[in-house]
PDB file of C-alpha atoms and ligand atoms in Angstrom:
ATOM      1  CA  MET P   1       8.039   5.907 -18.889  1.00  0.00           C
ATOM      2  CA  CYS P   2       4.678   5.712 -20.337  1.00  0.00           C
ATOM      3  CA  THR P   3       3.212   2.860 -22.232  1.00  0.00           C
ATOM      4  CA  LYS P   4      -0.106   3.462 -22.484  1.00  0.00           C
ATOM      5  CA  GLN P   5       0.629   4.405 -26.289  1.00  0.00           C
ATOM      6  CA  GLN P   6       1.413   0.276 -26.646  1.00  0.00           C
ATOM      7  CA  HIS P   7      -2.320   0.022 -26.249  1.00  0.00           C
ATOM      8  CA  PRO P   8      -4.478   0.922 -29.291  1.00  0.00           C
ATOM      9  CA  ALA P   9      -7.952   1.616 -27.567  1.00  0.00           C
ATOM     10  CA  TRP P  10      -6.108   3.945 -24.576  1.00  0.00           C
ATOM     11  CA  GLN P  11      -7.680   7.497 -24.380  1.00  0.00           C
ATOM     12  CA  GLY P  12      -6.913   8.732 -20.778  1.00  0.00           C
ATOM     13  CA  ILE P  13      -8.222   5.816 -19.194  1.00  0.00           C
ATOM     14  CA  HIS P  14      -9.659   2.970 -21.276  1.00  0.00           C
ATOM     15  CA  PRO P  15     -13.061   3.743 -22.966  1.00  0.00           C
ATOM     16  CA  SER P  16     -15.199   1.029 -21.888  1.00  0.00           C
ATOM     17  CA  THR P  17     -13.675   1.263 -18.090  1.00  0.00           C
ATOM     18  CA  SER P  18     -16.890   1.612 -16.061  1.00  0.00           C
ATOM     19  CA  GLY P  19     -15.103   1.231 -12.690  1.00  0.00           C
ATOM     20  CA  VAL P  20     -11.340   2.088 -11.083  1.00  0.00           C
ATOM     21  CA  LEU P  21      -9.982   0.780  -8.188  1.00  0.00           C
ATOM     22  CA  PHE P  22      -7.109   2.683  -6.599  1.00  0.00           C
ATOM     23  CA  ASP P  23      -4.860   1.679  -3.777  1.00  0.00           C
ATOM     24  CA  LEU P  24      -3.801   4.546  -1.274  1.00  0.00           C
ATOM     25  CA  ASP P  25      -0.512   4.262  -0.079  1.00  0.00           C
ATOM     26  CA  GLY P  26       2.320   4.935  -2.865  1.00  0.00           C
ATOM     27  CA  THR P  27      -0.416   5.387  -5.388  1.00  0.00           C
ATOM     28  CA  LEU P  28      -2.414   8.212  -4.192  1.00  0.00           C
ATOM     29  CA  ILE P  29      -0.922   9.682  -0.878  1.00  0.00           C
ATOM     30  CA  ASP P  30       2.362   9.218  -0.104  1.00  0.00           C
ATOM     31  CA  SER P  31       1.973   8.461   3.849  1.00  0.00           C
ATOM     32  CA  ALA P  32       5.601   7.614   4.172  1.00  0.00           C
ATOM     33  CA  LEU P  33       6.299  10.170   6.884  1.00  0.00           C
ATOM     34  CA  ASP P  34       3.717   9.912   8.979  1.00  0.00           C
ATOM     35  CA  LEU P  35       4.243   6.172   8.913  1.00  0.00           C
ATOM     36  CA  ALA P  36       8.062   6.665   9.566  1.00  0.00           C
ATOM     37  CA  THR P  37       7.147   8.611  12.859  1.00  0.00           C
ATOM     38  CA  ALA P  38       5.117   5.999  14.118  1.00  0.00           C
ATOM     39  CA  VAL P  39       7.502   3.096  13.412  1.00  0.00           C
ATOM     40  CA  ASN P  40      10.333   5.479  14.937  1.00  0.00           C
ATOM     41  CA  HIS P  41       8.329   6.163  18.079  1.00  0.00           C
ATOM     42  CA  MET P  42       7.093   2.176  18.294  1.00  0.00           C
ATOM     43  CA  ARG P  43      10.788   1.404  18.000  1.00  0.00           C
ATOM     44  CA  ALA P  44      12.023   3.197  20.560  1.00  0.00           C
ATOM     45  CA  THR P  45       9.663   1.809  23.052  1.00  0.00           C
ATOM     46  CA  PHE P  46      11.657  -1.111  22.510  1.00  0.00           C
ATOM     47  CA  ASP P  47      15.130   0.730  22.572  1.00  0.00           C
ATOM     48  CA  LEU P  48      15.562   0.276  19.126  1.00  0.00           C
ATOM     49  CA  PRO P  49      17.287   3.053  16.998  1.00  0.00           C
ATOM     50  CA  ALA P  50      15.166   5.292  14.512  1.00  0.00           C
ATOM     51  CA  VAL P  51      15.247   4.314  11.248  1.00  0.00           C
ATOM     52  CA  GLU P  52      15.036   6.285   7.898  1.00  0.00           C
ATOM     53  CA  VAL P  53      11.944   7.148   6.105  1.00  0.00           C
ATOM     54  CA  ALA P  54      13.329   5.338   2.869  1.00  0.00           C
ATOM     55  CA  GLN P  55      13.697   2.308   4.936  1.00  0.00           C
ATOM     56  CA  VAL P  56       9.981   2.554   5.796  1.00  0.00           C
ATOM     57  CA  ARG P  57       8.777   3.103   2.817  1.00  0.00           C
ATOM     58  CA  LEU P  58      10.360  -0.631   1.637  1.00  0.00           C
ATOM     59  CA  TRP P  59       8.399  -2.115   4.153  1.00  0.00           C
ATOM     60  CA  VAL P  60       4.744  -0.658   3.460  1.00  0.00           C
ATOM     61  CA  GLY P  61       2.014  -2.538   1.343  1.00  0.00           C
ATOM     62  CA  GLU P  62       0.869  -5.341   3.448  1.00  0.00           C
ATOM     63  CA  GLY P  63      -0.692  -3.823   5.924  1.00  0.00           C
ATOM     64  CA  ALA P  64      -0.042  -2.685   9.655  1.00  0.00           C
ATOM     65  CA  TRP P  65       0.794  -6.191  10.997  1.00  0.00           C
ATOM     66  CA  ILE P  66       3.542  -6.826   8.537  1.00  0.00           C
ATOM     67  CA  LEU P  67       4.863  -3.423   8.950  1.00  0.00           C
ATOM     68  CA  VAL P  68       4.984  -3.738  12.508  1.00  0.00           C
ATOM     69  CA  GLN P  69       6.892  -7.280  11.924  1.00  0.00           C
ATOM     70  CA  ARG P  70       9.326  -5.536   9.822  1.00  0.00           C
ATOM     71  CA  ALA P  71       9.950  -2.853  11.727  1.00  0.00           C
ATOM     72  CA  LEU P  72      10.549  -4.926  14.645  1.00  0.00           C
ATOM     73  CA  GLN P  73      13.066  -8.081  12.766  1.00  0.00           C
ATOM     74  CA  ASP P  74      15.791  -6.472  14.905  1.00  0.00           C
ATOM     75  CA  LEU P  75      14.498  -8.030  18.003  1.00  0.00           C
ATOM     76  CA  TYR P  76      14.515 -11.549  16.506  1.00  0.00           C
ATOM     77  CA  LEU P  77      17.600 -10.909  15.078  1.00  0.00           C
ATOM     78  CA  HIS P  78      19.396 -10.371  18.235  1.00  0.00           C
ATOM     79  CA  GLN P  79      17.628 -13.011  20.136  1.00  0.00           C
ATOM     80  CA  LEU P  80      18.715 -15.126  16.923  1.00  0.00           C
ATOM     81  CA  ASP P  81      22.439 -14.282  17.268  1.00  0.00           C
ATOM     82  CA  ASN P  82      22.271 -14.994  21.003  1.00  0.00           C
ATOM     83  CA  LEU P  83      21.362 -18.191  20.292  1.00  0.00           C
ATOM     84  CA  LEU P  84      23.424 -19.056  17.273  1.00  0.00           C
ATOM     85  CA  ASN P  85      26.446 -17.094  18.657  1.00  0.00           C
ATOM     86  CA  SER P  86      26.771 -14.237  15.812  1.00  0.00           C
ATOM     87  CA  GLN P  87      25.209 -14.722  12.627  1.00  0.00           C
ATOM     88  CA  VAL P  88      25.794 -12.870   9.208  1.00  0.00           C
ATOM     89  CA  TRP P  89      22.462 -11.484   8.149  1.00  0.00           C
ATOM     90  CA  ASP P  90      21.855 -10.448   4.633  1.00  0.00           C
ATOM     91  CA  THR P  91      21.420  -7.093   4.314  1.00  0.00           C
ATOM     92  CA  ASN P  92      18.911  -7.228   1.043  1.00  0.00           C
ATOM     93  CA  LYS P  93      16.689  -9.493   3.213  1.00  0.00           C
ATOM     94  CA  LEU P  94      17.192  -7.089   6.272  1.00  0.00           C
ATOM     95  CA  ALA P  95      16.238  -4.409   3.978  1.00  0.00           C
ATOM     96  CA  GLN P  96      13.321  -6.145   2.524  1.00  0.00           C
ATOM     97  CA  GLY P  97      11.871  -7.144   5.977  1.00  0.00           C
ATOM     98  CA  GLU P  98      11.865 -10.636   5.539  1.00  0.00           C
ATOM     99  CA  TYR P  99      13.551 -11.851   8.803  1.00  0.00           C
ATOM    100  CA  LEU P 100       9.786 -11.577  10.431  1.00  0.00           C
ATOM    101  CA  LEU P 101       9.036 -12.166  14.194  1.00  0.00           C
ATOM    102  CA  PRO P 102       5.617 -14.096  14.421  1.00  0.00           C
ATOM    103  CA  ARG P 103       2.681 -11.988  14.722  1.00  0.00           C
ATOM    104  CA  ASP P 104       1.551 -14.074  18.129  1.00  0.00           C
ATOM    105  CA  ASP P 105       4.778 -13.026  19.702  1.00  0.00           C
ATOM    106  CA  ALA P 106       3.832 -10.757  22.629  1.00  0.00           C
ATOM    107  CA  ARG P 107       6.506  -7.945  21.638  1.00  0.00           C
ATOM    108  CA  ILE P 108       4.768  -7.778  17.966  1.00  0.00           C
ATOM    109  CA  GLN P 109       1.351  -7.405  19.574  1.00  0.00           C
ATOM    110  CA  THR P 110       2.932  -4.653  22.132  1.00  0.00           C
ATOM    111  CA  GLY P 111       4.516  -3.129  19.264  1.00  0.00           C
ATOM    112  CA  TYR P 112       1.100  -3.292  16.940  1.00  0.00           C
ATOM    113  CA  GLN P 113      -0.839  -1.317  19.618  1.00  0.00           C
ATOM    114  CA  ALA P 114       2.036   1.420  20.015  1.00  0.00           C
ATOM    115  CA  PHE P 115       2.032   1.754  16.585  1.00  0.00           C
ATOM    116  CA  ILE P 116      -1.694   2.491  16.097  1.00  0.00           C
ATOM    117  CA  GLN P 117      -1.157   4.964  19.014  1.00  0.00           C
ATOM    118  CA  ALA P 118       1.587   7.038  17.415  1.00  0.00           C
ATOM    119  CA  TYR P 119      -0.056   6.627  14.023  1.00  0.00           C
ATOM    120  CA  GLN P 120      -2.995   8.316  15.048  1.00  0.00           C
ATOM    121  CA  GLU P 121      -1.584  10.964  16.733  1.00  0.00           C
ATOM    122  CA  THR P 122       0.370  11.619  13.496  1.00  0.00           C
ATOM    123  CA  LYS P 123      -3.173  12.486  12.494  1.00  0.00           C
ATOM    124  CA  GLY P 124      -2.182  12.298   8.918  1.00  0.00           C
ATOM    125  CA  LYS P 125      -0.145  15.613   9.247  1.00  0.00           C
ATOM    126  CA  HIS P 126       2.557  14.886   6.253  1.00  0.00           C
ATOM    127  CA  VAL P 127       0.185  13.392   4.333  1.00  0.00           C
ATOM    128  CA  ARG P 128       0.050  14.783   0.459  1.00  0.00           C
ATOM    129  CA  LEU P 129      -1.013  13.896  -2.550  1.00  0.00           C
ATOM    130  CA  TYR P 130       1.003  12.671  -5.594  1.00  0.00           C
ATOM    131  CA  PRO P 131       0.591  14.781  -8.810  1.00  0.00           C
ATOM    132  CA  GLY P 132      -2.338  13.991 -10.870  1.00  0.00           C
ATOM    133  CA  ALA P 133      -4.035  12.243  -7.748  1.00  0.00           C
ATOM    134  CA  GLN P 134      -6.989  14.653  -7.328  1.00  0.00           C
ATOM    135  CA  ALA P 135      -7.048  16.111 -11.132  1.00  0.00           C
ATOM    136  CA  LEU P 136      -7.576  12.304 -11.932  1.00  0.00           C
ATOM    137  CA  LEU P 137     -10.016  11.116  -9.407  1.00  0.00           C
ATOM    138  CA  GLN P 138     -11.799  14.332 -10.384  1.00  0.00           C
ATOM    139  CA  GLN P 139     -11.874  13.656 -14.107  1.00  0.00           C
ATOM    140  CA  LEU P 140     -13.204  10.154 -13.914  1.00  0.00           C
ATOM    141  CA  TYR P 141     -15.771  11.182 -11.112  1.00  0.00           C
ATOM    142  CA  LYS P 142     -17.288  13.835 -13.944  1.00  0.00           C
ATOM    143  CA  LEU P 143     -17.306  11.191 -16.478  1.00  0.00           C
ATOM    144  CA  ASP P 144     -19.572   8.918 -14.297  1.00  0.00           C
ATOM    145  CA  ILE P 145     -16.778   6.339 -13.683  1.00  0.00           C
ATOM    146  CA  LYS P 146     -17.763   4.698 -10.716  1.00  0.00           C
ATOM    147  CA  LEU P 147     -14.657   4.598  -8.060  1.00  0.00           C
ATOM    148  CA  ALA P 148     -13.444   2.386  -5.084  1.00  0.00           C
ATOM    149  CA  LEU P 149     -10.261   2.814  -2.764  1.00  0.00           C
ATOM    150  CA  VAL P 150      -8.816  -0.733  -1.907  1.00  0.00           C
ATOM    151  CA  THR P 151      -5.997  -0.368   0.334  1.00  0.00           C
ATOM    152  CA  ASN P 152      -4.016  -2.879   2.619  1.00  0.00           C
ATOM    153  CA  LYS P 153      -4.269   0.101   5.313  1.00  0.00           C
ATOM    154  CA  PRO P 154      -6.464  -0.475   8.707  1.00  0.00           C
ATOM    155  CA  GLU P 155     -10.175   1.032   8.201  1.00  0.00           C
ATOM    156  CA  ARG P 156     -10.037   2.772  11.162  1.00  0.00           C
ATOM    157  CA  PHE P 157      -7.253   5.508   9.599  1.00  0.00           C
ATOM    158  CA  LEU P 158      -9.578   6.004   6.425  1.00  0.00           C
ATOM    159  CA  ALA P 159     -12.367   8.228   7.111  1.00  0.00           C
ATOM    160  CA  SER P 160     -10.140  11.264   8.497  1.00  0.00           C
ATOM    161  CA  LEU P 161      -7.151  10.696   6.171  1.00  0.00           C
ATOM    162  CA  LEU P 162      -8.970  10.642   2.932  1.00  0.00           C
ATOM    163  CA  ALA P 163     -10.629  14.173   4.438  1.00  0.00           C
ATOM    164  CA  GLN P 164      -7.648  15.513   5.420  1.00  0.00           C
ATOM    165  CA  ALA P 165      -6.012  14.610   1.894  1.00  0.00           C
ATOM    166  CA  GLN P 166      -9.550  16.403   0.077  1.00  0.00           C
ATOM    167  CA  ILE P 167     -10.306  13.036  -1.470  1.00  0.00           C
ATOM    168  CA  ASP P 168     -13.138  11.795   0.422  1.00  0.00           C
ATOM    169  CA  THR P 169     -15.715  12.798  -1.504  1.00  0.00           C
ATOM    170  CA  TYR P 170     -14.893  10.617  -4.568  1.00  0.00           C
ATOM    171  CA  PHE P 171     -15.324   6.845  -3.668  1.00  0.00           C
ATOM    172  CA  THR P 172     -18.241   5.118  -3.739  1.00  0.00           C
ATOM    173  CA  CYS P 173     -16.400   2.137  -2.087  1.00  0.00           C
ATOM    174  CA  VAL P 174     -13.809   2.139   0.882  1.00  0.00           C
ATOM    175  CA  LEU P 175     -12.518  -1.467   2.082  1.00  0.00           C
ATOM    176  CA  GLY P 176      -9.120  -1.473   4.232  1.00  0.00           C
ATOM    177  CA  GLY P 177      -6.688  -4.282   5.081  1.00  0.00           C
ATOM    178  CA  ASP P 178      -8.940  -5.708   7.985  1.00  0.00           C
ATOM    179  CA  THR P 179     -12.596  -4.734   5.949  1.00  0.00           C
ATOM    180  CA  LEU P 180     -12.935  -8.118   4.751  1.00  0.00           C
ATOM    181  CA  ALA P 181     -11.577 -11.833   5.954  1.00  0.00           C
ATOM    182  CA  GLN P 182      -8.754 -11.552   3.145  1.00  0.00           C
ATOM    183  CA  GLY P 183      -6.700  -8.215   2.054  1.00  0.00           C
ATOM    184  CA  LYS P 184      -4.328  -7.927  -1.157  1.00  0.00           C
ATOM    185  CA  PRO P 185      -2.843  -9.992  -2.845  1.00  0.00           C
ATOM    186  CA  HIS P 186      -5.938 -11.906  -2.495  1.00  0.00           C
ATOM    187  CA  PRO P 187      -8.614 -11.107  -5.410  1.00  0.00           C
ATOM    188  CA  LEU P 188     -11.378 -10.605  -2.563  1.00  0.00           C
ATOM    189  CA  PRO P 189     -11.423  -7.148  -1.676  1.00  0.00           C
ATOM    190  CA  LEU P 190     -11.216  -6.066  -5.229  1.00  0.00           C
ATOM    191  CA  LEU P 191     -14.238  -8.314  -6.791  1.00  0.00           C
ATOM    192  CA  THR P 192     -16.026  -6.828  -3.422  1.00  0.00           C
ATOM    193  CA  ALA P 193     -15.548  -3.468  -4.490  1.00  0.00           C
ATOM    194  CA  CYS P 194     -16.401  -4.293  -8.161  1.00  0.00           C
ATOM    195  CA  GLU P 195     -19.643  -5.714  -6.904  1.00  0.00           C
ATOM    196  CA  ARG P 196     -20.099  -2.948  -4.696  1.00  0.00           C
ATOM    197  CA  LEU P 197     -19.834  -0.676  -7.543  1.00  0.00           C
ATOM    198  CA  GLN P 198     -21.849  -2.818  -9.784  1.00  0.00           C
ATOM    199  CA  VAL P 199     -19.134  -2.984 -12.080  1.00  0.00           C
ATOM    200  CA  GLU P 200     -17.854  -5.889 -14.350  1.00  0.00           C
ATOM    201  CA  PRO P 201     -14.158  -7.088 -13.095  1.00  0.00           C
ATOM    202  CA  GLN P 202     -13.562  -6.872 -16.742  1.00  0.00           C
ATOM    203  CA  LYS P 203     -14.693  -3.278 -17.152  1.00  0.00           C
ATOM    204  CA  SER P 204     -12.664  -2.269 -14.029  1.00  0.00           C
ATOM    205  CA  LEU P 205      -9.144  -0.874 -13.913  1.00  0.00           C
ATOM    206  CA  MET P 206      -6.956  -1.292 -10.891  1.00  0.00           C
ATOM    207  CA  ILE P 207      -4.567   1.296 -10.206  1.00  0.00           C
ATOM    208  CA  GLY P 208      -1.424   0.498  -7.735  1.00  0.00           C
ATOM    209  CA  ASP P 209       2.220   0.375  -7.016  1.00  0.00           C
ATOM    210  CA  SER P 210       3.020  -2.846  -5.235  1.00  0.00           C
ATOM    211  CA  ARG P 211       3.403  -6.615  -6.265  1.00  0.00           C
ATOM    212  CA  GLN P 212       0.245  -6.876  -3.994  1.00  0.00           C
ATOM    213  CA  ASP P 213      -2.025  -4.703  -6.187  1.00  0.00           C
ATOM    214  CA  ILE P 214      -0.844  -6.319  -9.357  1.00  0.00           C
ATOM    215  CA  LEU P 215      -1.240  -9.632  -7.991  1.00  0.00           C
ATOM    216  CA  ALA P 216      -4.511  -9.256  -6.409  1.00  0.00           C
ATOM    217  CA  ALA P 217      -5.461  -7.816 -10.081  1.00  0.00           C
ATOM    218  CA  ARG P 218      -4.075 -10.422 -12.147  1.00  0.00           C
ATOM    219  CA  ALA P 219      -6.270 -13.002  -9.801  1.00  0.00           C
ATOM    220  CA  ALA P 220      -9.512 -10.792 -10.269  1.00  0.00           C
ATOM    221  CA  SER P 221      -8.921 -10.992 -13.857  1.00  0.00           C
ATOM    222  CA  ILE P 222      -8.619  -6.841 -13.648  1.00  0.00           C
ATOM    223  CA  THR P 223      -6.226  -5.085 -15.498  1.00  0.00           C
ATOM    224  CA  CYS P 224      -3.640  -3.485 -13.963  1.00  0.00           C
ATOM    225  CA  VAL P 225      -1.648   0.092 -14.322  1.00  0.00           C
ATOM    226  CA  ALA P 226       0.955  -0.061 -12.155  1.00  0.00           C
ATOM    227  CA  VAL P 227       2.500   3.504 -10.862  1.00  0.00           C
ATOM    228  CA  THR P 228       6.574   3.477 -11.132  1.00  0.00           C
ATOM    229  CA  TYR P 229       6.715   5.883  -8.134  1.00  0.00           C
ATOM    230  CA  GLY P 230       5.373   4.346  -5.107  1.00  0.00           C
ATOM    231  CA  TYR P 231       6.341   1.813  -2.322  1.00  0.00           C
ATOM    232  CA  HIS P 232       7.104  -1.041  -4.814  1.00  0.00           C
ATOM    233  CA  GLN P 233      10.092  -2.634  -3.072  1.00  0.00           C
ATOM    234  CA  ASN P 234      11.804  -2.428  -5.636  1.00  0.00           C
ATOM    235  CA  GLN P 235      10.005  -5.375  -7.636  1.00  0.00           C
ATOM    236  CA  ASP P 236       9.936  -5.497 -11.243  1.00  0.00           C
ATOM    237  CA  LEU P 237       5.960  -4.637 -11.773  1.00  0.00           C
ATOM    238  CA  ARG P 238       6.250  -5.671 -15.578  1.00  0.00           C
ATOM    239  CA  ALA P 239       7.687  -8.814 -14.522  1.00  0.00           C
ATOM    240  CA  LEU P 240       4.791  -9.409 -11.745  1.00  0.00           C
ATOM    241  CA  GLY P 241       2.226  -8.600 -14.383  1.00  0.00           C
ATOM    242  CA  ALA P 242       1.215  -4.929 -14.676  1.00  0.00           C
ATOM    243  CA  ASP P 243      -0.403  -4.687 -17.858  1.00  0.00           C
ATOM    244  CA  TYR P 244       0.657  -0.758 -17.694  1.00  0.00           C
ATOM    245  CA  LEU P 245       3.324   1.577 -16.064  1.00  0.00           C
ATOM    246  CA  VAL P 246       3.148   4.675 -16.009  1.00  0.00           C
ATOM    247  CA  ASP P 247       5.169   7.279 -13.990  1.00  0.00           C
ATOM    248  CA  SER P 248       3.024   9.533 -12.694  1.00  0.00           C
ATOM    249  CA  LEU P 249      -0.891   9.627 -12.727  1.00  0.00           C
ATOM    250  CA  THR P 250      -0.829  12.986 -15.059  1.00  0.00           C
ATOM    251  CA  GLN P 251      -0.116  10.280 -17.572  1.00  0.00           C
ATOM    252  CA  LEU P 252      -3.441   9.289 -17.578  1.00  0.00           C
ATOM    253  CA  LEU P 253      -5.366  12.354 -17.737  1.00  0.00           C
TER     254      LEU P 253
HETATM  255  O1  PGA B   1      -0.018  -1.453   3.804  1.00  0.00           O
HETATM  256  C1  PGA B   1      -0.500  -0.206   3.976  1.00  0.00           C
HETATM  257  O2  PGA B   1      -0.452  -0.065   5.335  1.00  0.00           O
HETATM  258  C2  PGA B   1      -0.787   0.220   2.709  1.00  0.00           C
HETATM  259  O3  PGA B   1      -1.687  -0.295   1.962  1.00  0.00           O
HETATM  260  P1  PGA B   1      -1.734  -0.111   0.396  1.00  0.00           P
HETATM  261  O4  PGA B   1      -0.680   0.055  -0.528  1.00  0.00           O
HETATM  262  O5  PGA B   1      -2.723  -1.137  -0.013  1.00  0.00           O
HETATM  263  O6  PGA B   1      -2.829   1.098   0.608  1.00  0.00           O
END
């Protein structure tokens, strides 16, 4: 699917675009295997069974804390089960990770530390770029379009991960989920990126895969291109407000 033809002025990236903000996980890189390895390492420390990579894909996108909270929801369910003496859990909600233990629960704090350490140890070993990612960044860079990376992934992982994926030289501005006081879907990181790139939001484009990217772009009045292959938790990207949908970044070349 590609709806870019519906936009009369589209020639690759819109000609008046002077800045492009990229999401990372599920848009430029597929990091699900490393994330799943770290999640399962963390789950093992709680004697919880391993989960599939496909499951972890559904849990990614709102930063490491929410990922950990989702990945430890079984602890909460068992606790509730004991209290309520058996409960039928909504499997959809389970798959989407909606039963969140609060962040201040000591188990979440412990789990977070275990996850961060295990993820660090993966060294981004299984990270792979999605088709067209390298070529698109290169093309935009050559056109002198300013580029920013705006992710909810913790900042500490970004430098090595971008270097590992060989895309570290393109970005004028890199913002992690904990770089500023708010992460996506708040508009702050997108507006901050525009400010640092010295481009107007109206002349910028956000390219992302998830609800957080689309909502943040809408809140910042930035046109949003959503990729359909990422970690979007089975949500309807068009209904969320994406301006354009593409099945591959190669469609933007
Ligand atoms: O939640 C994450 O860690 C990934 O975040 P991103 O999709 O904003 O890159």
